[in-house]
Coordinates of C-alpha atoms and ligand atoms in Angstrom, one line a residue:
M30 CA -3.1 27.2 2.5
T31 CA -3.6 23.7 1.1
K32 CA -6.8 23.0 -1.2
F33 CA -8.5 19.8 -1.0
I34 CA -10.3 17.6 -3.7
F35 CA -12.4 14.9 -2.2
V36 CA -13.4 12.1 -4.8
T37 CA -16.4 9.9 -3.8
G38 CA -18.0 6.9 -5.6
G39 CA -21.5 5.9 -5.9
V40 CA -23.5 2.8 -6.9
L41 CA -20.9 0.1 -6.9
S42 CA -17.1 -0.3 -6.4
S43 CA -14.3 -0.9 -8.9
L44 CA -15.3 2.1 -11.0
G45 CA -11.8 3.3 -11.2
K46 CA -11.7 5.9 -8.5
G47 CA -8.1 5.2 -7.8
T48 CA -7.2 5.9 -11.5
L49 CA -9.3 9.0 -11.4
V50 CA -7.8 10.4 -8.6
A51 CA -4.2 9.6 -10.0
S52 CA -5.3 11.0 -13.3
I53 CA -6.6 14.4 -11.7
S54 CA -3.6 14.7 -9.7
K55 CA -1.4 14.4 -13.0
I56 CA -3.4 16.6 -15.0
L57 CA -2.7 19.4 -12.1
K58 CA 0.8 18.5 -11.8
N59 CA 1.3 19.0 -15.4
A60 CA -0.2 22.3 -15.1
G61 CA 2.5 23.2 -12.6
I62 CA 0.6 22.8 -9.3
S63 CA 2.3 21.1 -6.5
V64 CA 0.0 18.3 -5.8
S65 CA -0.3 14.9 -4.1
A66 CA -3.1 12.3 -3.4
M67 CA -4.3 10.6 -0.4
K68 CA -6.6 7.6 0.1
I69 CA -8.8 6.9 3.0
D70 CA -10.0 3.4 3.6
P71 CA -13.2 3.1 5.7
Y72 CA -12.1 -0.5 7.1
L73 CA -11.5 -1.2 10.7
N74 CA -8.3 -2.6 9.6
C75 CA -5.4 -0.5 10.6
D76 CA -3.2 -1.2 7.4
A77 CA -3.6 -3.3 4.3
G78 CA -1.0 -6.1 5.1
T79 CA -3.6 -8.6 6.5
L80 CA -6.4 -7.8 4.0
N81 CA -7.0 -10.6 1.6
P82 CA -5.5 -10.2 -1.8
Y83 CA -8.6 -11.8 -3.4
E84 CA -10.6 -9.1 -2.2
H85 CA -8.3 -6.2 -2.1
G86 CA -5.7 -7.0 -4.6
E87 CA -2.3 -6.1 -4.1
V88 CA -0.5 -5.1 -0.9
F89 CA 1.7 -1.8 -1.9
V90 CA 4.6 -0.8 0.1
T91 CA 5.8 2.7 0.5
R92 CA 9.4 3.4 1.2
D93 CA 8.7 4.2 4.9
G94 CA 7.3 0.7 5.4
F95 CA 3.5 1.1 5.5
E96 CA 1.6 -1.7 4.0
C97 CA -1.4 0.1 1.9
D98 CA -3.8 0.0 -0.5
L99 CA -2.8 -0.6 -4.4
D100 CA -4.1 2.9 -5.1
L101 CA -1.1 4.1 -3.6
G102 CA 0.8 2.4 -6.5
N103 CA -1.3 4.3 -9.2
Y104 CA -0.5 7.5 -7.3
E105 CA 3.2 6.5 -7.3
R106 CA 3.1 5.8 -11.2
F107 CA 1.0 8.7 -12.4
L108 CA 2.8 11.2 -10.2
D109 CA 6.1 9.8 -10.2
I110 CA 6.4 10.3 -6.6
F111 CA 7.2 8.2 -3.5
A112 CA 4.4 8.1 -1.2
T113 CA 4.4 8.3 2.4
K114 CA 2.6 6.2 5.0
E115 CA 0.5 9.5 5.8
Q116 CA -1.1 9.0 2.4
N117 CA -3.0 6.0 3.2
L118 CA -5.2 6.2 6.1
M119 CA -7.2 3.2 7.2
M120 CA -10.0 4.0 9.5
G121 CA -9.1 1.2 12.0
S122 CA -6.1 3.4 12.9
V123 CA -8.4 6.5 13.5
Y124 CA -10.6 4.5 16.0
K125 CA -7.5 3.4 17.6
S126 CA -6.1 6.4 18.2
V127 CA -9.4 7.9 19.5
V128 CA -9.8 5.1 22.2
E129 CA -5.9 5.3 23.2
K130 CA -6.6 8.9 23.6
E131 CA -9.5 8.3 26.0
R132 CA -7.7 5.6 27.8
R133 CA -4.8 8.3 28.6
G134 CA -7.5 10.6 29.5
E135 CA -7.1 13.2 26.8
F136 CA -10.7 13.9 26.6
L137 CA -11.4 13.7 30.4
G138 CA -14.9 14.8 31.3
T139 CA -16.3 14.4 27.6
T140 CA -18.5 11.8 26.0
V141 CA -16.2 10.5 23.4
Q142 CA -18.0 10.3 20.2
L143 CA -17.7 9.7 16.2
I144 CA -18.6 13.3 15.9
P145 CA -16.4 15.3 16.7
H146 CA -13.7 13.0 18.1
A147 CA -13.3 10.6 15.4
T148 CA -13.9 13.1 12.7
N149 CA -11.6 15.5 14.2
E150 CA -8.8 12.7 13.9
V151 CA -9.7 12.2 10.2
K152 CA -9.1 15.9 9.6
S153 CA -6.2 16.2 11.4
R154 CA -4.8 12.9 9.4
I155 CA -5.7 14.9 6.4
R156 CA -4.0 17.9 7.1
N157 CA -1.0 16.1 8.3
A158 CA -0.8 14.2 4.9
A159 CA -1.0 17.7 3.2
K160 CA 2.0 19.0 5.2
V161 CA 4.0 15.9 5.1
T162 CA 3.7 15.9 1.3
G163 CA 4.3 19.8 1.3
C164 CA 1.6 20.0 -1.6
D165 CA -0.7 23.1 -2.4
V166 CA -3.5 20.6 -3.4
L167 CA -4.5 17.5 -2.1
V168 CA -6.6 15.1 -3.8
I169 CA -8.3 12.5 -1.5
E170 CA -10.3 9.2 -2.4
I171 CA -12.7 8.2 -0.1
G172 CA -12.8 4.6 -0.4
G173 CA -16.1 2.5 -0.6
T174 CA -19.5 3.6 -2.0
V175 CA -21.4 6.5 -0.9
G176 CA -24.3 5.0 1.3
D177 CA -22.3 2.7 3.0
I178 CA -22.4 3.3 6.7
E179 CA -18.8 2.8 7.4
S180 CA -17.7 5.8 5.2
D181 CA -20.1 8.2 6.9
V182 CA -17.6 9.3 9.2
V183 CA -15.0 10.2 6.7
L184 CA -17.9 11.8 4.6
E185 CA -18.9 14.1 7.6
A186 CA -15.3 15.0 8.1
A187 CA -15.0 15.8 4.7
R188 CA -18.2 18.0 4.7
Q189 CA -17.1 20.0 7.6
M190 CA -13.6 21.0 6.0
R191 CA -15.6 22.6 3.1
F192 CA -16.2 25.8 5.1
E193 CA -13.4 25.7 7.7
N194 CA -11.2 27.9 5.6
G195 CA -13.8 30.8 5.4
S196 CA -15.3 31.6 2.2
S197 CA -12.6 31.2 -0.2
P198 CA -12.9 28.1 -2.2
S199 CA -10.6 25.5 -0.8
V200 CA -12.6 22.2 -0.9
L201 CA -14.0 20.6 -3.9
F202 CA -16.2 17.5 -4.1
I203 CA -16.1 15.3 -7.2
H204 CA -18.2 12.3 -7.4
L205 CA -17.9 9.1 -9.8
A206 CA -20.7 7.1 -10.6
L207 CA -21.7 4.2 -13.0
V208 CA -23.9 5.5 -16.2
P209 CA -24.7 1.8 -17.6
R210 CA -26.3 0.9 -20.7
I211 CA -28.6 -2.3 -20.3
T212 CA -30.3 -3.7 -23.2
T213 CA -31.1 -0.6 -25.4
N214 CA -28.4 1.9 -26.5
E215 CA -29.7 4.3 -24.0
Q216 CA -27.3 5.4 -21.3
K217 CA -29.0 5.2 -18.0
T218 CA -28.5 7.9 -15.5
K219 CA -30.8 6.9 -12.8
P220 CA -28.0 5.3 -10.8
M221 CA -25.9 8.3 -10.8
Q222 CA -29.0 10.5 -9.5
H223 CA -29.7 8.0 -6.8
S224 CA -26.0 8.0 -5.5
V225 CA -26.0 11.8 -5.8
K226 CA -29.1 11.8 -3.7
A227 CA -27.2 9.7 -1.1
L228 CA -24.4 12.0 -1.1
L229 CA -26.9 15.1 -0.9
S230 CA -28.3 13.3 2.2
K231 CA -24.8 13.5 4.0
G232 CA -24.6 17.2 3.4
I233 CA -22.3 17.2 0.4
T234 CA -23.2 18.7 -3.0
P235 CA -20.8 17.3 -5.5
D236 CA -19.2 20.2 -7.7
L237 CA -18.2 17.9 -10.4
L238 CA -19.7 14.6 -11.8
V239 CA -17.7 12.0 -13.6
A240 CA -19.6 9.4 -15.3
R241 CA -18.1 5.8 -15.6
S242 CA -19.6 4.5 -18.7
D243 CA -18.8 1.9 -21.4
S244 CA -18.2 4.6 -24.2
M245 CA -18.3 8.4 -24.4
I246 CA -21.8 9.8 -22.9
N247 CA -23.5 11.9 -25.4
D248 CA -24.8 15.5 -24.9
G249 CA -28.3 14.6 -24.0
T250 CA -27.1 12.3 -21.2
K251 CA -24.8 14.9 -19.8
K252 CA -27.8 17.5 -19.8
K253 CA -30.0 14.9 -18.0
I254 CA -27.3 14.3 -15.5
A255 CA -26.7 18.3 -14.9
L256 CA -30.6 18.6 -14.7
M257 CA -31.3 16.1 -12.3
C258 CA -28.2 16.2 -10.0
N259 CA -27.7 20.1 -9.5
V260 CA -24.7 20.8 -11.5
L261 CA -23.9 22.6 -14.8
A262 CA -23.6 20.7 -17.8
D263 CA -20.0 21.8 -18.2
S264 CA -19.2 20.2 -14.9
V265 CA -20.2 16.7 -16.0
F266 CA -17.4 14.4 -17.4
C267 CA -17.0 10.9 -18.7
S268 CA -14.5 8.3 -17.7
H269 CA -15.3 5.6 -20.4
N270 CA -13.7 2.1 -20.6
L271 CA -10.2 2.4 -21.9
D272 CA -7.8 -0.5 -23.2
N273 CA -5.0 1.3 -21.4
V274 CA -5.6 3.4 -18.0
Y275 CA -2.9 5.4 -18.9
H276 CA -4.9 7.3 -21.6
L277 CA -7.3 8.7 -18.7
P278 CA -5.6 11.9 -17.9
R279 CA -5.9 12.8 -21.8
L280 CA -9.6 11.9 -21.9
L281 CA -10.5 14.2 -19.1
Q282 CA -7.9 16.8 -20.1
E283 CA -9.6 16.8 -23.4
Q284 CA -13.1 17.3 -21.8
G285 CA -11.8 20.7 -19.8
L286 CA -11.3 19.1 -16.6
L287 CA -8.1 21.3 -15.6
E288 CA -10.2 24.6 -16.6
N289 CA -13.1 23.5 -14.8
I290 CA -11.1 22.5 -11.4
S291 CA -8.7 25.5 -11.6
K292 CA -11.6 28.0 -12.0
K293 CA -13.6 26.7 -9.1
L294 CA -10.7 26.4 -6.7
E295 CA -8.9 29.5 -8.0
L296 CA -5.6 27.9 -8.7
K297 CA -3.1 29.7 -10.9
T298 CA -2.2 27.1 -13.5
K299 CA 0.5 27.1 -16.2
K300 CA 0.1 26.0 -19.8
A301 CA 0.8 22.2 -19.5
G302 CA 4.0 21.3 -21.4
K303 CA 4.7 18.4 -23.4
D304 CA 3.8 15.1 -21.6
P305 CA 6.6 12.6 -21.5
W306 CA 3.9 9.9 -21.6
D307 CA 2.7 10.9 -25.1
P308 CA 5.5 9.3 -27.4
L309 CA 5.4 6.2 -24.9
L310 CA 1.7 5.5 -25.7
E311 CA 2.3 5.8 -29.3
K312 CA 5.3 3.4 -29.1
W313 CA 3.0 1.1 -27.0
E314 CA 0.6 0.9 -29.8
N315 CA 3.2 0.4 -32.6
S316 CA 5.2 -2.3 -30.9
K317 CA 5.7 -5.5 -33.3
E318 CA 7.8 -7.9 -31.6
E319 CA 5.4 -10.4 -29.9
R320 CA 6.2 -12.3 -26.8
R321 CA 4.3 -14.1 -24.3
I322 CA 5.0 -13.9 -20.7
A323 CA 3.7 -15.9 -18.0
V324 CA 3.5 -14.7 -14.6
V325 CA 3.0 -17.6 -12.2
G326 CA 1.3 -17.0 -8.9
K327 CA -1.4 -18.7 -6.6
Y328 CA -3.8 -15.7 -6.5
A329 CA -4.9 -16.5 -10.0
Q330 CA -8.6 -17.1 -9.8
T331 CA -9.7 -13.7 -10.0
T332 CA -8.3 -10.4 -11.5
K333 CA -4.8 -9.6 -12.0
D334 CA -5.0 -7.0 -9.4
T335 CA -3.4 -9.1 -6.9
Y336 CA 0.0 -8.4 -8.8
M337 CA -1.0 -4.9 -10.2
S338 CA 2.4 -3.4 -9.9
V339 CA 4.1 -6.3 -11.3
F340 CA 2.0 -6.3 -14.6
E341 CA 2.3 -2.4 -14.7
A342 CA 6.2 -2.9 -14.3
L343 CA 6.2 -5.7 -17.1
R344 CA 4.0 -3.5 -19.2
H345 CA 6.4 -0.3 -18.8
A346 CA 9.6 -2.6 -19.6
A347 CA 7.9 -4.1 -22.7
I348 CA 7.1 -0.6 -24.1
H349 CA 10.7 0.3 -23.6
A350 CA 12.1 -2.7 -25.2
G351 CA 9.8 -2.3 -28.2
I352 CA 8.0 -5.5 -27.2
K353 CA 4.1 -6.3 -28.1
A354 CA 3.6 -8.4 -25.1
K355 CA 1.0 -10.7 -23.9
F356 CA 1.0 -11.3 -20.2
D357 CA -0.7 -14.5 -18.8
L358 CA -1.5 -14.9 -14.9
I359 CA -0.9 -18.7 -14.7
N360 CA -2.2 -20.3 -11.6
S361 CA 0.7 -22.4 -9.8
E362 CA -1.5 -25.3 -9.0
D363 CA -2.6 -25.7 -12.6
V364 CA 1.2 -26.1 -13.3
E365 CA 1.3 -28.9 -10.6
K366 CA -1.5 -30.6 -12.5
N367 CA 0.2 -30.3 -15.7
L368 CA -2.5 -28.2 -17.1
V369 CA -0.2 -25.5 -18.4
D370 CA 1.9 -25.8 -21.7
L371 CA 5.2 -24.1 -20.5
N372 CA 6.6 -24.4 -23.9
A373 CA 4.0 -21.4 -25.1
Y374 CA 6.0 -19.1 -23.0
D375 CA 9.1 -16.6 -24.0
G376 CA 9.6 -15.5 -20.3
F377 CA 8.5 -16.6 -16.7
L378 CA 8.0 -14.2 -13.8
I379 CA 7.6 -15.7 -10.2
P380 CA 6.1 -12.9 -8.1
G381 CA 6.1 -12.4 -4.4
G382 CA 4.1 -14.7 -2.3
Y383 CA 3.4 -16.7 1.2
G384 CA 2.6 -20.2 2.3
A385 CA 3.0 -23.5 1.0
R386 CA 0.1 -23.7 -1.5
G387 CA 1.3 -23.8 -5.2
T388 CA 4.8 -23.5 -4.3
E389 CA 5.7 -26.7 -6.1
G390 CA 4.2 -25.7 -9.4
K391 CA 6.5 -22.4 -9.1
I392 CA 9.5 -24.6 -8.4
S393 CA 8.6 -26.7 -11.5
V394 CA 8.4 -23.5 -13.5
I395 CA 11.9 -22.5 -12.3
K396 CA 13.3 -25.8 -13.4
H397 CA 11.8 -25.5 -16.7
A398 CA 13.2 -22.1 -17.2
R399 CA 16.6 -22.9 -16.1
E400 CA 17.1 -26.1 -18.1
N401 CA 15.6 -24.7 -21.2
K402 CA 17.4 -21.3 -20.9
I403 CA 14.2 -19.3 -20.9
P404 CA 14.2 -16.0 -19.2
L405 CA 13.3 -16.0 -15.6
L406 CA 12.9 -13.3 -12.9
G407 CA 12.0 -13.9 -9.3
I408 CA 10.7 -11.5 -7.1
C409 CA 11.0 -11.9 -3.5
Y410 CA 9.4 -15.4 -2.9
G411 CA 10.2 -16.0 -6.5
L412 CA 14.2 -15.7 -5.6
Q413 CA 13.8 -18.0 -2.5
L414 CA 11.9 -20.7 -4.7
S415 CA 14.8 -20.1 -7.5
V416 CA 17.4 -21.0 -4.6
I417 CA 15.1 -23.9 -3.6
E418 CA 15.3 -25.3 -7.0
I419 CA 18.8 -24.9 -7.4
A420 CA 19.7 -26.5 -4.2
R421 CA 17.4 -29.4 -4.9
N422 CA 18.8 -30.2 -8.4
L423 CA 22.4 -28.8 -8.6
C424 CA 23.5 -28.8 -5.1
N425 CA 22.1 -32.5 -4.3
L426 CA 20.2 -31.2 -1.3
K427 CA 17.1 -33.3 -1.7
D428 CA 13.8 -31.9 -0.8
A429 CA 15.7 -28.6 0.1
N430 CA 12.9 -26.1 1.4
S431 CA 12.0 -22.9 3.1
T432 CA 11.0 -23.3 6.7
E433 CA 8.0 -21.1 5.9
I434 CA 6.8 -24.3 3.5
N435 CA 8.3 -27.2 5.7
P436 CA 9.4 -26.2 9.0
Q437 CA 11.1 -29.7 9.5
T438 CA 13.1 -29.7 6.1
K439 CA 16.6 -31.4 6.3
Y440 CA 17.9 -28.6 4.3
P441 CA 16.4 -25.1 5.4
V442 CA 18.0 -23.1 2.5
I443 CA 15.6 -20.5 3.0
D444 CA 15.1 -19.6 6.8
M445 CA 13.3 -17.0 8.9
L446 CA 15.2 -13.8 9.4
P447 CA 16.9 -13.8 13.0
E448 CA 14.8 -10.8 14.4
Q449 CA 11.5 -12.4 12.9
K450 CA 11.7 -15.4 15.2
T451 CA 10.6 -13.6 18.1
I452 CA 7.7 -12.0 16.7
E453 CA 4.2 -12.9 17.3
D454 CA 1.7 -10.4 16.0
K455 CA 0.9 -10.7 12.6
G456 CA 0.0 -6.9 11.5
G457 CA 2.8 -4.7 10.2
T458 CA 5.6 -7.0 11.7
M459 CA 7.5 -8.1 8.6
R460 CA 10.7 -6.6 7.3
L461 CA 8.9 -3.8 5.7
G462 CA 9.9 -0.5 3.6
A463 CA 13.2 0.4 1.6
Y464 CA 16.8 -0.5 2.5
D465 CA 19.8 -0.3 0.9
V466 CA 21.2 -3.1 -1.3
A467 CA 25.0 -3.0 -2.0
L468 CA 25.8 -4.4 -5.5
K469 CA 28.9 -6.6 -6.3
K470 CA 31.1 -5.0 -8.9
G471 CA 31.5 -6.9 -12.2
T472 CA 28.0 -8.5 -12.0
K473 CA 25.0 -8.2 -14.1
A474 CA 22.9 -6.6 -11.5
H475 CA 25.9 -3.7 -10.9
D476 CA 25.8 -3.2 -14.5
L477 CA 22.2 -3.0 -14.9
Y478 CA 21.6 -0.4 -12.1
K479 CA 24.7 1.8 -13.4
N480 CA 22.5 5.0 -13.6
E481 CA 20.5 4.2 -10.7
M482 CA 23.2 3.5 -8.0
K483 CA 25.0 5.6 -5.5
N484 CA 28.1 4.2 -4.2
D485 CA 27.2 1.0 -5.6
Q486 CA 24.4 1.0 -3.7
V487 CA 20.4 1.1 -4.7
F488 CA 17.3 1.6 -2.2
K489 CA 14.7 -0.8 -3.0
R490 CA 11.3 -2.0 -0.9
F491 CA 11.1 -4.8 0.9
R492 CA 8.1 -7.0 2.5
H493 CA 9.4 -10.4 3.8
R494 CA 10.3 -12.5 6.9
Y495 CA 12.4 -15.0 5.3
E496 CA 16.0 -14.9 3.7
V497 CA 18.5 -17.3 2.0
N498 CA 20.0 -19.0 5.0
P499 CA 23.6 -17.7 5.0
E500 CA 25.0 -21.3 6.1
Y501 CA 24.1 -22.5 2.4
V502 CA 25.6 -19.6 0.7
S503 CA 28.9 -21.1 -0.1
Q504 CA 27.3 -24.3 -1.4
L505 CA 24.7 -22.4 -3.6
E506 CA 27.7 -20.2 -5.0
K507 CA 29.6 -23.6 -5.9
A508 CA 26.5 -24.5 -7.9
G509 CA 26.8 -21.4 -10.0
I510 CA 24.8 -18.7 -8.3
V511 CA 26.1 -15.2 -7.9
F512 CA 24.9 -13.2 -5.0
S513 CA 25.2 -9.9 -6.5
G514 CA 23.3 -7.9 -4.2
K515 CA 23.6 -7.9 -0.4
D516 CA 22.6 -5.9 2.6
P517 CA 25.5 -3.4 3.2
G518 CA 25.7 -4.3 7.0
R519 CA 24.8 -8.1 7.1
E520 CA 24.7 -11.1 5.4
I521 CA 21.1 -10.8 3.8
M522 CA 21.1 -11.8 0.2
K523 CA 19.3 -9.6 -2.0
I524 CA 20.1 -10.4 -5.3
I525 CA 20.8 -13.7 -7.4
E526 CA 22.3 -14.1 -10.7
F527 CA 23.3 -17.3 -12.7
P528 CA 25.7 -16.9 -15.2
N529 CA 25.3 -20.1 -16.9
H530 CA 22.0 -19.0 -18.3
P531 CA 20.9 -16.1 -20.5
F532 CA 18.8 -14.5 -17.9
L533 CA 17.9 -16.2 -14.3
M534 CA 17.7 -13.4 -12.0
G535 CA 15.9 -12.9 -8.4
C536 CA 15.6 -10.3 -5.9
Q537 CA 14.5 -10.3 -2.5
Y538 CA 12.8 -6.7 -3.0
H539 CA 10.1 -5.4 -5.1
P540 CA 11.5 -3.6 -7.9
E541 CA 8.0 -3.2 -9.4
F542 CA 6.9 -0.7 -6.8
D543 CA 9.6 1.7 -8.6
S544 CA 8.7 1.3 -12.2
R545 CA 7.1 4.1 -13.9
L546 CA 5.8 4.4 -17.8
E547 CA 8.4 6.9 -18.3
K548 CA 11.2 5.2 -16.4
P549 CA 11.1 1.2 -16.5
E550 CA 12.8 -0.7 -13.6
P551 CA 16.1 -1.8 -14.8
L552 CA 15.8 -5.4 -13.6
Y553 CA 12.3 -5.7 -15.3
L554 CA 13.6 -3.9 -18.2
A555 CA 16.7 -6.4 -18.6
F556 CA 14.2 -9.3 -18.1
M557 CA 12.1 -8.1 -20.9
K558 CA 14.9 -7.5 -23.2
A559 CA 16.4 -11.0 -22.6
T560 CA 13.0 -12.4 -24.0
L561 CA 14.1 -10.9 -27.3
Ligands
LIG30 N1 7.1 -15.3 1.9 C1 8.3 -14.9 1.8 C2 8.8 -14.1 3.1 O1 8.0 -14.0 3.9 C3 8.5 -14.1 0.7 C4 7.5 -12.6 0.8 C5 7.1 -11.8 -0.4 O2 7.4 -12.7 -1.7 N2 6.9 -10.7 -0.4 O3 10.1 -14.1 3.3

């Protein structure tokens, strides 16, 4: 029978609940437990595809085509798994399905209520995620902050699950809350105490508490939290600020988290073997060769979370290439205003994107990289904009563009996929999920993917509506572009390379979703190596 660990958060958001869930899961996995992770978002959205990247960061895409919360990316990277759509539940889809059932008459005669109808739906989705992933322990992150009205239904469902399997311990609650320092050196436990009270008011007693703080909490703080929040001192843990989130599993492990959880849930664990991350983390710290890389996007005003998987993939690649890289997120509109010194960079990455804003800035970065023979990797929109740049400047197609940017363009070198032209709904309707990419023999792409491909094909994740217009392919080839990856069944161009340049490549898919610390994605690795 599957056991469940619920992780809640208190005081404020952005405490690192996602990396905590990923780290707990990794610790269990290293101890031989079959584990998986799930995220429940309390919003009324049905998926993350229509959420604002400024507020919610990157939209991660599962292989089975679900647009989900970026934490799924953390789960994939920490556990080296491919997540499925069942692992991210957005409450909009729960309410939608309850209402649809009501309309179908499935509840005839009953008053349909949040409890039990919505809570039952939540519980059945959790159990289904456990079934689909086939795990023995499912770690579930409850999004939002305890005390928010919108997460009450989720907390209530979790509360009910505690005793549903009889008396054997099958559900554990871990609560993460802020332990700040204000002006003195004293670590303040009151916010944690209040958030635990809020949780208790929902009928949930936490089993373990994790303090998020700037540095390690001291013994006095630990004892105070234990006393005031109803747990033993050995059940209070600390997740303090780290330069590198990949150190978090080790930090928690050293505090005895595995022993505590396995005792409480009666798990049979093995002694953990050598973690493949350890030598890599060491290598990371000791890399010497310095390189500066610019990621040029339009969502650059806030954090780098909008491009989380891109930065993670670059980091993984840099470690394996032995490069001490500095990654800057550059606002493409600043490039348009000439506010950026492009000569300061050893490589450029143009990530995925949508809409017209900032595209001319990205195109001028591509021109700079192409003409000055600086490594360039274009992801999705980055591929499309590279094709536009080459069409304009090497094919003599003045003002060539994508119909996404200028529907009236004279030279629509990028155009909407035919099947997208009749779609009206915006949610979940892009070309989504993983598809085969057929690699052309004798190309750079074919060589890079030699260890990953099967029958000259790789399986990669997509999220787009536009493609290279097949009518311009031969003209683009004459200008020097090699289309080295295509859809095996139809004329969709998926990888470009430009042999007249040391490294100018683009892909229509998102390779960053497949990158792991222990297994960098080949295209990213080749890009980083090219900066040497
Ligand atoms: N906007 C482009 C399209 O829809 C690129 C999408 C992306 O970069 N993910 O095709």
